[in-house]
Amino acid sequence: MKILVPVKRVIDYNVKPRVKADGTGVDLANVKMSMNPFDEIAVEEAIRIKEAGKAEEIIAVSVGPAKAQETLRTALAMGADRAILVESDDEVEPLAVAKILKAIADEEQPQLIMLGKQSISDDSNQTGQMLAALMDRPQGTFANTIEVDGDSVTVKREVDGGLETVKLSLPAIVTTDLRLNEPRYASLPNIMKAKKKPLDTKTPGDYGVDTAPRLTTTNVAEPPVRQAGEKVEDVDALVAKIKALGIA
Amino acid sequence: MNTLVWVEHDNNEMKDATLSVVTAAAKLGDVHLLVAGAGCAGVADQAAKIAGVGKVHLADDAALEHALAENVAPLIAGLMASHDAVLFPATTTGKNIAPRVAALLDVMQISDILSVEGGKTFTRPIYAGNAIATVESSDPKLVITVRGTAFDKAAAEGGSAAVEAIGGASDAGTSSFVSAEIAESERPELTSAKVIVSGGRALKDAETFEATITPLADKLGAGIGASRAAVDAGYVPNDYQVGQTGKIVAPEVYIAIGISGAIQHLAGMKDSKTIIAINKDEDAPIFQVADIGLVADLFKAVPELTEKL
């Protein structure tokens, strides 16, 4: 079977985002960008399924600017077989991304589509579920463990109260949570090899998808800043403070 | 405007998260509720008592027992013919179902709202809460998830809405519930606890976490949380995680022990009323948001604190 893995280029996990002074967004100029960490986990899981002999091909896809090629090369260096960049310089909302992914899935017919549960940029947590709805296929969100078995996949999900296990018939969409695996680092030889793997470039128009935004962001502001308080000298002083709060 | 609130429950009891969503919905218009489940008539009766609710739709069907998104989303999409907005709590179950509804309606969901600024305008956190975006929808219907800590809870008593049974549920036949491992605990739930004691990687291992954090939490009647590092290291289960991708909490008092304060953790707790931090590294970022800080070896300070309280 084929596995489709959508990945997103986002501000690096370790960079603290800065809001632009004019309130139009977050400053991404000269900021380190990386693959969305949850998507990295999805790529890793796809590779492990292939290594276990349960998949033949992994296709990485990204919707984003030309530079998202770098993100796709990372996926290829980790072990994906080929990549598709759907190029757009505008911000593409989750609904439109899901429509593009559906069109690609219609062409490629993957049995499994795995992607991060959310991007750490807009924190929407929507694309996987929307794609599942558009394809009228089942979804296993926030995956902690995945087991592919014949024509179904069993997904253990991280939920508020603990863990929940669901069984989905394939094709299915799975979104990955933090503890599914620890993604590998691409080795230098694999990074070199990845440069020669096929990478197709398309546009949203090629798939007939209108990416006009439905939501208009009218302002982006810094959150209220919390001021650092005081440091106390010892435990006795802390006890006094806690008692003053009336909780003990 | 008619709004529909999806009620979170376990077929026996309504979850508190619903009450904050009702408050958010009431800012938009009339509030109707949907109780979808199996054998959940008691939940509908409970929900009908929430102050300010106009009507409760009860969909009682075996296919809805485990709130599988494949089965619940089409039911909700159908109800949207007579509603203008549907709101869910931004819990794992709400976040699982809502985008599926949005896609069926061909609208963009607005995730994790912090405030209602107008009939179609909302604020929401992006970049782990490092920025707050104001967004306006141009879609004909609204699909929204609500951050519970950002809205007061509606009164659970005082209403007397009519309960109306509805049909229309069916099993999509593509997914099935297998099992759940839900921790039973006498301790307050993280998202509603007044006091939370949270531990980080410095707690060394599961035994040390338990021996250090639990006695203090017991003394304060507190919920127990953890940083991602502590969860990843296996000290505590995933449902303890506070942060950007875990639970968002805002208790009266949050006590962070051996937590350095990565932005992803701060995203989950910085709206707490009072933050207390104990850490041996005086430069730890947690002290930049803490109201009260103690620079100390937690293995000495926490047992002493527990004893003296």
XYZ file of C-alpha atoms in Angstrom:
557
model
C 0.000 0.000 0.000
C 0.891 3.649 -0.342
C 1.106 6.094 2.543
C 0.549 9.793 1.975
C 2.223 12.100 4.499
C 1.345 15.803 4.385
C 3.989 18.008 6.034
C 4.056 21.726 6.839
C 6.932 24.177 6.993
C 6.654 26.172 10.219
C 8.728 28.346 12.504
C 11.212 26.137 14.360
C 10.037 24.658 17.635
C 12.830 26.399 19.576
C 12.257 29.900 18.226
C 10.115 32.321 20.195
C 7.715 33.960 17.730
C 7.666 37.760 17.607
C 4.515 39.667 16.738
C 5.006 42.350 14.073
C 4.618 45.890 15.348
C 1.884 46.676 12.803
C -0.318 43.839 14.027
C -0.415 42.006 10.704
C 1.105 38.757 11.890
C 4.184 37.057 13.254
C 7.605 38.040 11.905
C 8.954 35.154 9.837
C 11.785 37.069 8.121
C 15.200 35.531 8.881
C 13.642 33.093 11.320
C 14.689 29.443 11.358
C 11.983 27.283 9.775
C 11.588 23.515 10.152
C 9.157 20.705 9.567
C 6.191 20.850 11.945
C 7.248 18.471 14.768
C 3.987 16.501 14.648
C 4.426 15.956 10.914
C 7.943 14.701 11.534
C 6.413 12.062 13.793
C 4.002 11.155 10.964
C 6.885 10.748 8.498
C 8.762 8.562 10.981
C 5.724 6.358 11.579
C 5.165 5.926 7.839
C 8.787 4.851 7.441
C 8.461 2.342 10.279
C 5.337 0.865 8.668
C 7.242 0.552 5.386
C 10.248 -0.981 7.165
C 7.885 -3.535 8.723
C 6.953 -4.582 5.177
C 3.406 -3.236 5.367
C 3.783 -0.402 2.831
C 5.593 -0.047 -0.479
C 5.701 3.681 -1.037
C 5.647 6.875 1.012
C 4.652 10.123 -0.683
C 5.319 13.367 1.168
C 3.258 16.401 0.205
C 3.389 20.007 1.306
C 1.191 22.993 0.551
C 3.212 26.163 0.932
C 5.832 28.498 -0.513
C 8.696 27.383 -2.777
C 10.882 27.013 0.299
C 8.643 24.205 1.544
C 10.791 22.147 -0.854
C 13.356 22.068 1.950
C 10.779 20.524 4.259
C 9.954 17.921 1.625
C 13.677 17.165 1.142
C 13.874 16.543 4.873
C 11.025 14.041 4.578
C 12.792 12.413 1.616
C 16.064 12.259 3.564
C 14.273 10.559 6.444
C 12.960 7.917 4.051
C 9.973 9.086 2.010
C 10.165 7.944 -1.634
C 8.876 10.959 -3.527
C 7.325 14.319 -2.895
C 4.736 16.757 -4.205
C 4.908 20.481 -3.531
C 1.680 22.375 -4.060
C 3.084 25.839 -4.292
C 1.306 28.876 -2.905
C 2.787 32.041 -1.460
C -0.420 32.868 0.341
C -1.415 31.360 3.635
C -3.649 28.375 2.788
C -6.279 27.559 5.408
C -6.819 24.008 6.696
C -10.069 23.590 4.719
C -8.342 24.407 1.423
C -5.340 22.247 2.345
C -7.747 19.378 3.035
C -9.365 19.882 -0.391
C -5.971 19.787 -2.114
C -5.002 16.668 -0.172
C -8.277 15.015 -1.140
C -7.539 15.683 -4.814
C -4.068 14.171 -4.417
C -5.500 11.181 -2.571
C -7.994 10.666 -5.395
C -5.056 10.448 -7.818
C -2.650 8.453 -5.685
C -5.132 6.194 -3.846
C -3.148 5.840 -0.593
C -4.549 3.420 1.981
C -3.220 5.470 4.851
C -2.804 9.227 5.197
C -0.806 10.310 8.211
C -0.239 13.862 9.345
C 0.442 15.854 12.506
C -2.514 16.556 14.770
C -1.825 20.283 14.560
C 0.803 22.657 13.308
C 2.671 24.611 15.943
C 2.102 27.792 13.933
C -1.643 28.345 13.721
C -2.511 25.564 16.224
C -5.739 24.853 14.317
C -5.908 21.071 14.709
C -8.286 20.662 11.752
C -6.688 19.407 8.550
C -6.760 15.651 9.221
C -10.352 15.628 10.413
C -11.465 17.805 7.495
C -9.708 15.564 4.998
C -11.401 12.517 6.539
C -14.793 14.206 6.179
C -14.189 15.234 2.548
C -13.076 11.691 1.691
C -15.901 10.175 3.771
C -13.295 7.948 5.462
C -12.616 7.212 9.155
C -10.165 9.170 11.284
C -7.859 8.243 14.146
C -6.794 11.499 15.741
C -4.060 12.122 18.348
C -2.442 8.720 17.764
C -0.210 7.262 20.456
C 0.128 3.810 18.852
C -0.738 2.578 15.347
C -1.122 -1.022 14.238
C -1.834 -1.759 10.572
C -3.402 -5.155 10.097
C -4.737 -6.252 6.704
C -7.513 -3.933 5.658
C -7.783 -2.079 8.948
C -5.728 0.051 11.291
C -6.028 0.107 15.067
C -5.229 3.452 16.637
C -4.689 4.127 20.318
C -5.590 7.774 20.870
C -4.475 10.240 23.543
C -7.693 11.640 25.025
C -8.371 13.920 27.988
C -9.104 11.091 30.403
C -6.337 8.736 29.246
C -6.263 6.532 26.166
C -8.943 5.288 23.759
C -8.552 2.633 21.086
C -10.502 2.653 17.824
C -10.420 0.371 14.806
C -10.710 1.955 11.365
C -11.206 0.345 8.002
C -8.711 1.427 5.332
C -8.332 3.857 3.667
C -8.071 5.921 6.836
C -6.637 9.191 8.080
C -4.445 9.196 11.186
C -3.187 12.295 13.001
C -0.130 11.911 15.188
C 0.459 12.921 18.790
C 3.763 13.465 20.569
C 4.415 10.029 21.962
C 3.855 7.933 18.858
C 7.601 7.707 18.197
C 10.850 9.633 18.230
C 11.698 10.739 14.704
C 15.112 9.784 13.339
C 17.718 12.226 12.157
C 18.505 11.989 8.473
C 22.055 10.763 7.854
C 24.354 12.699 5.545
C 24.324 9.988 2.829
C 20.521 9.980 2.965
C 20.419 13.768 2.725
C 22.548 13.490 -0.441
C 20.352 10.731 -1.843
C 17.223 12.759 -1.108
C 18.385 15.427 -3.557
C 17.864 12.936 -6.374
C 14.440 11.685 -5.311
C 11.514 12.932 -7.428
C 9.780 16.133 -6.329
C 6.839 17.360 -8.419
C 5.676 20.935 -8.222
C 1.998 21.757 -8.653
C -0.365 24.607 -7.838
C -3.735 24.601 -6.053
C -5.252 25.447 -9.464
C -3.946 22.134 -10.848
C -6.311 20.459 -8.409
C -9.152 22.901 -9.016
C -9.066 24.180 -5.442
C -9.954 27.762 -4.579
C -7.680 28.853 -1.725
C -9.349 32.206 -1.049
C -9.407 32.540 2.740
C -12.666 32.232 4.632
C -11.238 33.840 7.742
C -9.747 37.315 7.727
C -7.163 38.055 10.372
C -7.788 41.668 11.313
C -5.157 41.922 14.032
C -2.370 39.939 15.666
C -1.289 41.107 19.091
C 1.094 40.104 21.850
C -0.695 38.317 24.687
C -0.919 40.187 27.977
C 2.513 40.008 29.563
C 2.830 38.445 32.959
C 5.217 40.259 35.228
C 7.709 38.238 37.204
C 6.855 38.387 40.885
C 9.175 38.041 43.797
C 11.529 35.331 44.926
C 11.260 34.184 48.508
C 14.275 33.230 50.607
C 13.236 29.908 52.043
C 10.468 27.390 52.555
C 9.119 29.195 55.621
C 8.565 32.332 53.592
C 6.860 30.262 50.887
C 4.602 28.616 53.465
C 3.531 32.059 54.670
C 2.754 33.149 51.084
C 0.738 30.014 50.358
C -1.235 30.407 53.592
C -1.956 34.014 52.625
C -3.507 32.736 49.372
C -6.021 30.830 51.476
C -5.446 27.420 49.926
C -3.834 25.755 52.933
C -28.882 33.810 15.725
C -29.537 30.196 16.753
C -26.552 28.429 18.215
C -26.061 24.740 18.890
C -23.750 23.529 21.647
C -22.450 19.989 21.502
C -22.678 18.633 25.063
C -19.697 16.643 26.277
C -20.663 13.674 28.452
C -19.999 9.996 29.096
C -23.671 8.934 28.673
C -24.125 9.256 32.440
C -22.948 12.718 33.348
C -22.462 15.982 31.564
C -18.875 17.266 31.625
C -18.244 20.699 33.105
C -16.520 21.842 29.906
C -20.007 22.257 28.398
C -20.857 25.140 30.760
C -18.133 27.463 29.459
C -19.241 26.748 25.904
C -22.822 27.743 26.794
C -21.491 31.097 28.024
C -19.654 31.642 24.736
C -22.715 30.606 22.699
C -25.001 32.940 24.647
C -22.868 35.871 23.432
C -23.891 34.935 19.866
C -27.588 34.227 20.249
C -30.148 31.682 21.449
C -28.580 28.533 22.845
C -29.765 25.059 21.905
C -27.946 21.953 23.075
C -27.273 18.609 21.461
C -26.911 15.565 23.665
C -25.809 12.743 21.369
C -25.054 9.356 22.838
C -26.630 6.069 23.831
C -28.767 5.737 26.947
C -28.057 9.383 27.642
C -31.551 10.716 28.476
C -30.333 11.522 32.001
C -27.655 13.781 30.547
C -30.305 15.623 28.532
C -32.342 16.213 31.703
C -29.221 17.534 33.407
C -28.373 19.752 30.443
C -31.921 21.153 30.323
C -31.303 22.724 33.739
C -28.408 24.881 32.544
C -29.389 28.532 32.892
C -30.153 30.276 29.614
C -30.708 27.222 27.430
C -33.684 27.320 25.056
C -33.960 23.731 23.857
C -32.182 20.388 24.191
C -31.983 18.024 21.225
C -31.556 14.444 22.375
C -30.175 11.936 19.875
C -30.126 8.562 21.576
C -28.735 5.858 19.322
C -26.278 2.968 19.687
C -24.191 4.426 16.856
C -23.532 7.494 19.003
C -22.421 5.700 22.163
C -18.701 6.459 21.878
C -18.948 9.839 20.138
C -17.184 8.529 17.031
C -16.705 11.532 14.754
C -17.715 9.500 11.687
C -21.201 9.025 13.176
C -21.700 12.252 15.144
C -20.522 14.767 12.519
C -23.224 14.033 9.875
C -25.920 14.295 12.568
C -24.667 17.740 13.591
C -24.237 18.859 9.991
C -27.924 17.977 9.462
C -28.989 20.082 12.459
C -27.154 23.075 11.003
C -30.026 23.636 8.577
C -31.779 25.341 11.490
C -28.743 26.735 13.364
C -26.235 29.432 12.461
C -23.363 28.385 14.688
C -22.217 25.211 16.410
C -19.827 25.312 19.346
C -17.728 22.603 20.961
C -15.397 22.624 23.951
C -11.750 22.474 22.834
C -11.368 19.087 24.505
C -9.948 16.064 22.711
C -13.451 14.869 21.812
C -14.605 18.321 20.707
C -11.480 18.804 18.607
C -12.012 15.394 17.035
C -15.569 16.077 15.861
C -15.729 19.828 15.095
C -13.477 19.997 11.996
C -15.338 17.049 10.520
C -18.567 19.024 10.834
C -16.921 22.135 9.370
C -15.706 20.255 6.286
C -19.164 18.724 5.743
C -20.574 22.266 5.787
C -17.704 23.639 3.665
C -16.756 26.248 6.274
C -13.504 27.095 8.037
C -13.566 26.259 11.711
C -12.451 28.837 14.259
C -10.363 26.936 16.804
C -9.963 27.523 20.513
C -11.628 30.935 20.816
C -10.708 33.194 23.747
C -13.404 35.819 23.247
C -16.425 36.756 21.160
C -15.797 40.207 19.643
C -18.855 40.357 17.392
C -21.290 38.109 15.543
C -18.515 36.737 13.311
C -15.363 38.003 15.021
C -13.342 36.152 17.617
C -9.901 36.096 19.198
C -7.828 32.935 19.301
C -4.283 32.012 20.307
C -1.677 31.090 17.679
C 1.961 30.054 18.060
C 1.383 28.420 21.441
C -0.322 31.556 22.718
C 2.655 33.773 21.847
C 0.289 35.761 19.668
C -3.440 36.430 19.809
C -5.177 36.706 16.445
C -8.477 38.486 15.846
C -10.288 36.653 13.058
C -13.496 37.374 11.200
C -15.396 34.648 9.382
C -17.003 35.158 5.987
C -18.722 31.763 6.042
C -22.523 31.467 6.268
C -22.298 29.070 9.241
C -19.881 29.135 12.165
C -18.092 26.102 13.573
C -16.201 26.978 16.729
C -14.198 25.291 19.471
C -14.046 27.152 22.771
C -11.170 27.381 25.232
C -12.874 26.567 28.537
C -10.585 28.655 30.726
C -11.424 31.799 28.755
C -15.160 31.829 29.576
C -17.006 31.706 32.891
C -19.142 28.649 33.453
C -22.886 29.069 32.948
C -24.962 28.175 36.012
C -25.681 24.437 35.969
C -29.069 24.992 37.606
C -31.898 27.417 36.996
C -33.002 26.551 33.465
C -35.929 24.392 32.391
C -35.474 23.797 28.683
C -37.642 21.329 26.786
C -35.964 18.086 25.700
C -36.822 17.043 22.154
C -35.838 13.599 20.886
C -34.452 13.599 17.364
C -33.587 10.833 14.925
C -31.261 10.855 11.981
C -28.315 9.019 13.522
C -26.657 6.203 11.652
C -23.482 4.141 11.787
C -21.065 5.088 9.022
C -19.658 1.576 9.405
C -16.021 2.610 8.910
C -14.872 2.896 12.506
C -15.501 1.151 15.780
C -14.665 1.693 19.424
C -12.402 -1.003 20.862
C -11.529 0.026 24.405
C -10.665 2.878 26.719
C -8.126 3.197 29.488
C -9.516 6.035 31.520
C -7.852 6.683 34.860
C -10.289 6.756 37.776
C -9.189 9.250 40.356
C -10.620 10.982 43.386
C -8.389 13.911 42.562
C -9.898 17.019 40.916
C -9.721 17.056 37.128
C -6.959 19.279 35.807
C -9.237 21.503 33.782
C -11.461 22.310 36.775
C -9.024 22.059 39.729
C -8.599 25.170 41.906
C -5.023 24.211 42.734
C -2.602 22.251 40.559
C 0.755 20.847 41.558
C 2.823 20.097 38.485
C 6.140 18.296 38.138
C 8.857 18.323 35.503
C 11.771 16.278 34.299
C 13.782 17.096 37.446
C 11.586 14.593 39.318
C 13.901 11.807 38.042
C 11.487 8.861 37.697
C 7.914 7.704 38.294
C 8.547 6.687 41.913
C 10.224 9.966 42.805
C 7.470 11.945 41.073
C 4.833 10.090 43.088
C 6.753 10.364 46.378
C 7.457 14.079 45.937
C 4.417 15.556 44.198
C 1.519 13.459 45.516
C 1.862 14.290 49.256
C 1.886 18.022 48.499
C -1.099 17.686 46.149
C -2.960 15.661 48.797
C -2.304 18.345 51.390
C -3.698 21.045 49.111
C -6.523 18.976 47.572
C -4.866 19.707 44.258
C -4.902 18.192 40.798
C -1.604 16.840 39.503
C -0.073 17.996 36.238
C 3.219 17.501 34.465
C 5.420 18.965 31.793
C 5.809 17.222 28.461
C 9.315 16.158 29.485
C 7.968 14.333 32.536
C 5.275 12.599 30.472
C 7.687 11.638 27.687
C 10.052 10.199 30.300
C 7.198 8.013 31.554
C 6.883 9.475 35.068
C 3.127 9.967 34.592
C 0.481 9.155 31.927
C -0.302 11.419 28.965
C -3.456 12.850 30.498
C -1.313 14.739 33.047
C 0.332 16.896 30.392
C -0.152 20.647 30.622
C 0.884 22.725 27.623
C 0.336 23.767 24.030
C -0.601 20.272 22.971
C -1.779 18.944 26.322
C -4.328 20.480 28.653
C -4.860 24.195 29.001
C -5.413 25.053 32.653
C -6.061 28.223 34.609
C -6.407 27.346 38.291
C -6.339 29.766 41.225
C -2.869 28.510 42.098
C -0.413 26.614 39.887
C 2.672 25.217 41.603
C 5.421 24.301 39.115
C 8.044 22.034 40.602
C 11.235 21.256 38.718
C 9.719 22.693 35.522
C 12.036 24.980 33.556
C 9.199 26.707 31.683
C 9.498 26.006 27.947
C 7.133 28.197 25.905
C 5.079 25.111 25.077
C 4.471 24.503 28.796
C 3.804 28.165 29.588
C 1.157 28.119 26.830
C -0.870 25.704 28.953
C -0.746 27.446 32.322
C 0.175 31.103 32.084
C -3.408 32.220 32.640
C -3.353 30.739 36.139
C -4.209 33.356 38.754
C -1.122 32.770 40.898
C 1.935 30.857 39.738
C 4.417 29.478 42.223
C 7.696 27.991 41.004
C 10.286 25.905 42.775
C 13.434 25.306 40.757
C 17.110 25.080 41.568
C 18.092 27.057 38.455
C 17.521 30.712 39.260
C 17.611 31.580 35.552
C 14.844 29.113 34.606
C 12.245 30.858 32.367
C 9.469 29.747 34.710
C 10.569 32.496 37.114
C 9.739 35.121 34.477
C 6.039 34.290 34.824
C 5.950 33.157 38.452
C 4.358 35.392 41.074
C 6.245 33.623 43.824
C 9.542 31.846 43.215
C 11.786 29.749 45.397
C 15.260 28.863 44.175
C 15.964 25.603 45.936
C 16.653 21.900 45.579
C 13.154 20.513 45.172
C 14.017 17.256 46.909
C 14.659 19.216 50.110
C 12.169 22.046 49.651
C 9.047 20.133 48.622
C 8.985 17.642 51.525
C 9.678 20.514 53.927
C 6.887 22.555 52.335
C 4.467 19.634 52.554
C 5.271 19.150 56.205
C 4.943 22.795 57.157
C 1.654 23.475 55.384
